[in-house]
PDB file of C-alpha atoms in Angstrom:
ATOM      1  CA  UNK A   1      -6.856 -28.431 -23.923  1.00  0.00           C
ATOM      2  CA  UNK A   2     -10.329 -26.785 -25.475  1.00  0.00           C
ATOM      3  CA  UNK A   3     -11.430 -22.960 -25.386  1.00  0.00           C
ATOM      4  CA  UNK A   4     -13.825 -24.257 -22.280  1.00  0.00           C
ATOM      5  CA  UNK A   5     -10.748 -25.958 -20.155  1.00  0.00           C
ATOM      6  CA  UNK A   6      -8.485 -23.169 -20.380  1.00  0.00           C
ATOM      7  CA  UNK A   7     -11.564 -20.241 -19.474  1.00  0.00           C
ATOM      8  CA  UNK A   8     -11.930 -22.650 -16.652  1.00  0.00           C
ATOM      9  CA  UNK A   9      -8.945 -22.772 -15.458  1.00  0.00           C
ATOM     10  CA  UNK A  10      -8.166 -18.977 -15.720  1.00  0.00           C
ATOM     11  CA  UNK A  11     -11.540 -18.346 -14.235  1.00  0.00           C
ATOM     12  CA  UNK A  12      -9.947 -20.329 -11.289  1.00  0.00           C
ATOM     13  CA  UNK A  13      -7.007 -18.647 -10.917  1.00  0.00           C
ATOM     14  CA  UNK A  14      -8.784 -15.094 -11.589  1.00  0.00           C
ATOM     15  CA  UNK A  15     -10.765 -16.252  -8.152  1.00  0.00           C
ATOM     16  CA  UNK A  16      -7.223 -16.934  -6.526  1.00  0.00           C
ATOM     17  CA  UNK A  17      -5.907 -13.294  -7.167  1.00  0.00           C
ATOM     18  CA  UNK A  18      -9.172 -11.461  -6.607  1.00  0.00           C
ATOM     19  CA  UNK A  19      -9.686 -13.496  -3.266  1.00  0.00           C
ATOM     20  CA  UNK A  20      -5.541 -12.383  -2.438  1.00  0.00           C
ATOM     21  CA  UNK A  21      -5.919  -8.929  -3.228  1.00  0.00           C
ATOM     22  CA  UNK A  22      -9.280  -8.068  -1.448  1.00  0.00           C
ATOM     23  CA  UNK A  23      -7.587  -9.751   1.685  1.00  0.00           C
ATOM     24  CA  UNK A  24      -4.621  -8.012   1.421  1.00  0.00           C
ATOM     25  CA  UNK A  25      -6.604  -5.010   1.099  1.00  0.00           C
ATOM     26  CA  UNK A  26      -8.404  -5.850   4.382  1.00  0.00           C
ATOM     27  CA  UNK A  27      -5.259  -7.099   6.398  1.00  0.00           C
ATOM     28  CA  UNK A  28      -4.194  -3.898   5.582  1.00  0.00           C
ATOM     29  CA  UNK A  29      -6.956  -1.717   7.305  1.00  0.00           C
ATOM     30  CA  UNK A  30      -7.130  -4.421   9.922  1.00  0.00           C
ATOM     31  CA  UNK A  31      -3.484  -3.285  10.521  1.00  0.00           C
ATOM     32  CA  UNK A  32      -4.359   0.582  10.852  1.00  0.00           C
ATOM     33  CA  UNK A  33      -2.490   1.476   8.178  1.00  0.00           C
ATOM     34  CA  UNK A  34      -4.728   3.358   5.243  1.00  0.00           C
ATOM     35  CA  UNK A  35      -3.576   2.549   2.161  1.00  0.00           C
ATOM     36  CA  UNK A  36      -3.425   4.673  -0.828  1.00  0.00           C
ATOM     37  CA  UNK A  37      -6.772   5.168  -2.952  1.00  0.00           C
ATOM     38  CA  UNK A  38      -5.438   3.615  -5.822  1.00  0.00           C
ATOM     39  CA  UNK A  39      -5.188   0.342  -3.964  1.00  0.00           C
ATOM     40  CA  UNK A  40      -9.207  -0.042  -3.860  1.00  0.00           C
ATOM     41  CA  UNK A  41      -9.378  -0.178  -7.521  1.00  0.00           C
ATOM     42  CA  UNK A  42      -7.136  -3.411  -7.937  1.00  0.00           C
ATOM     43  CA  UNK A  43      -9.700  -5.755  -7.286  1.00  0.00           C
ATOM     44  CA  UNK A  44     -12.101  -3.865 -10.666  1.00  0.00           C
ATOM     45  CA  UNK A  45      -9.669  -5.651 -13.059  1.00  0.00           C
ATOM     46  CA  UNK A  46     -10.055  -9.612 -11.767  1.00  0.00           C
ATOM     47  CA  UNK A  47     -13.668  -9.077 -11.095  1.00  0.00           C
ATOM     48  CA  UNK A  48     -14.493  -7.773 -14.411  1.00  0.00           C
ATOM     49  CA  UNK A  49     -12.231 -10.465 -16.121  1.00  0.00           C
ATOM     50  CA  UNK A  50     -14.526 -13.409 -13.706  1.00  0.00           C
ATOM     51  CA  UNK A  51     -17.599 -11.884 -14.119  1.00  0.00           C
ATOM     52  CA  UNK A  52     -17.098 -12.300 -18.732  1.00  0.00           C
ATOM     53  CA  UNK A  53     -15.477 -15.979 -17.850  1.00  0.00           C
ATOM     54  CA  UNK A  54     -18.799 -16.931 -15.509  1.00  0.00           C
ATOM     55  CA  UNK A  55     -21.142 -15.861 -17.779  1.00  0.00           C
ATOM     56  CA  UNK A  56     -19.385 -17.371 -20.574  1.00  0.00           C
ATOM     57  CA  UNK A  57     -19.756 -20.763 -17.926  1.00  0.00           C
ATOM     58  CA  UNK A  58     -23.242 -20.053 -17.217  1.00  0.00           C
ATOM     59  CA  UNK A  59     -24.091 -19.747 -21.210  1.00  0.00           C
ATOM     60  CA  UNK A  60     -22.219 -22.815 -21.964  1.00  0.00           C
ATOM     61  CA  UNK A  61     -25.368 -25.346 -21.116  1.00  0.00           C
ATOM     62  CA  UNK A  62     -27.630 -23.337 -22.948  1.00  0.00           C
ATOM     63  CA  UNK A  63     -25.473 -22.731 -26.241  1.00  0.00           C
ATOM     64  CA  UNK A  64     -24.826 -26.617 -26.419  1.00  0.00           C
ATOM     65  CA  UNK A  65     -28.912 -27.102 -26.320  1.00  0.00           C
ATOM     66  CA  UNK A  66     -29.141 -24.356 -28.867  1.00  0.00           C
ATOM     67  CA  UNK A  67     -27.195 -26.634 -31.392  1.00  0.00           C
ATOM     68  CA  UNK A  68     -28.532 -29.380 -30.678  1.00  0.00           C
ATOM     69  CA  UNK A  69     -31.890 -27.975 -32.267  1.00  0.00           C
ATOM     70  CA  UNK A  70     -33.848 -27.965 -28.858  1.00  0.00           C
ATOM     71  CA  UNK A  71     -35.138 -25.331 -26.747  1.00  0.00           C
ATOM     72  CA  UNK A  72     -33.266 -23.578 -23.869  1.00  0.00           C
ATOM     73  CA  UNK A  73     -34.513 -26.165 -21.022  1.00  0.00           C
ATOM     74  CA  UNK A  74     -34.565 -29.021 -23.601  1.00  0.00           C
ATOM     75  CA  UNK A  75     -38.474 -29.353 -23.705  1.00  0.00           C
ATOM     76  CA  UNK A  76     -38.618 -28.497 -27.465  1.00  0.00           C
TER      77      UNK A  76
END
């Protein structure tokens, strides 16, 4: 499997814990109970790590247009 495959596939699973944690989160306060502060700040860590592996995605396109020799939109 390439560099791109495996960002992929981490970027996926990133979305599956960030997505688990901010409902737990919510369950939680749906539930009346008030958790500790702490517990707010879990979901800085998976965001963070999705936010580098999406723009890494998002660049990908580009990057592969830049070494081809062409322009960003391939008009070049």
């Amino acid at each position: 499997m390439n560099l791109t495959a495996w960002i992929r596939q981490i970027h996926r699973w990133l979305s599956i814990a960030f997505t688990a944690v901010v409902t737990s989160i919510f369950m939680l306060l749906g539930a009346g109970k008030e958790p500790a502060s702490w517990i707010y700040y879990l979901p800085l860590l998976p965001l963070a790590l999705l936010t580098l592996s999406g723009l890494y995605m998002f660049v990908l396109p580009y990057a592969a247009s830049w070494r081809r020799g062409r322009g960003a939109y391939g008009r070049e």
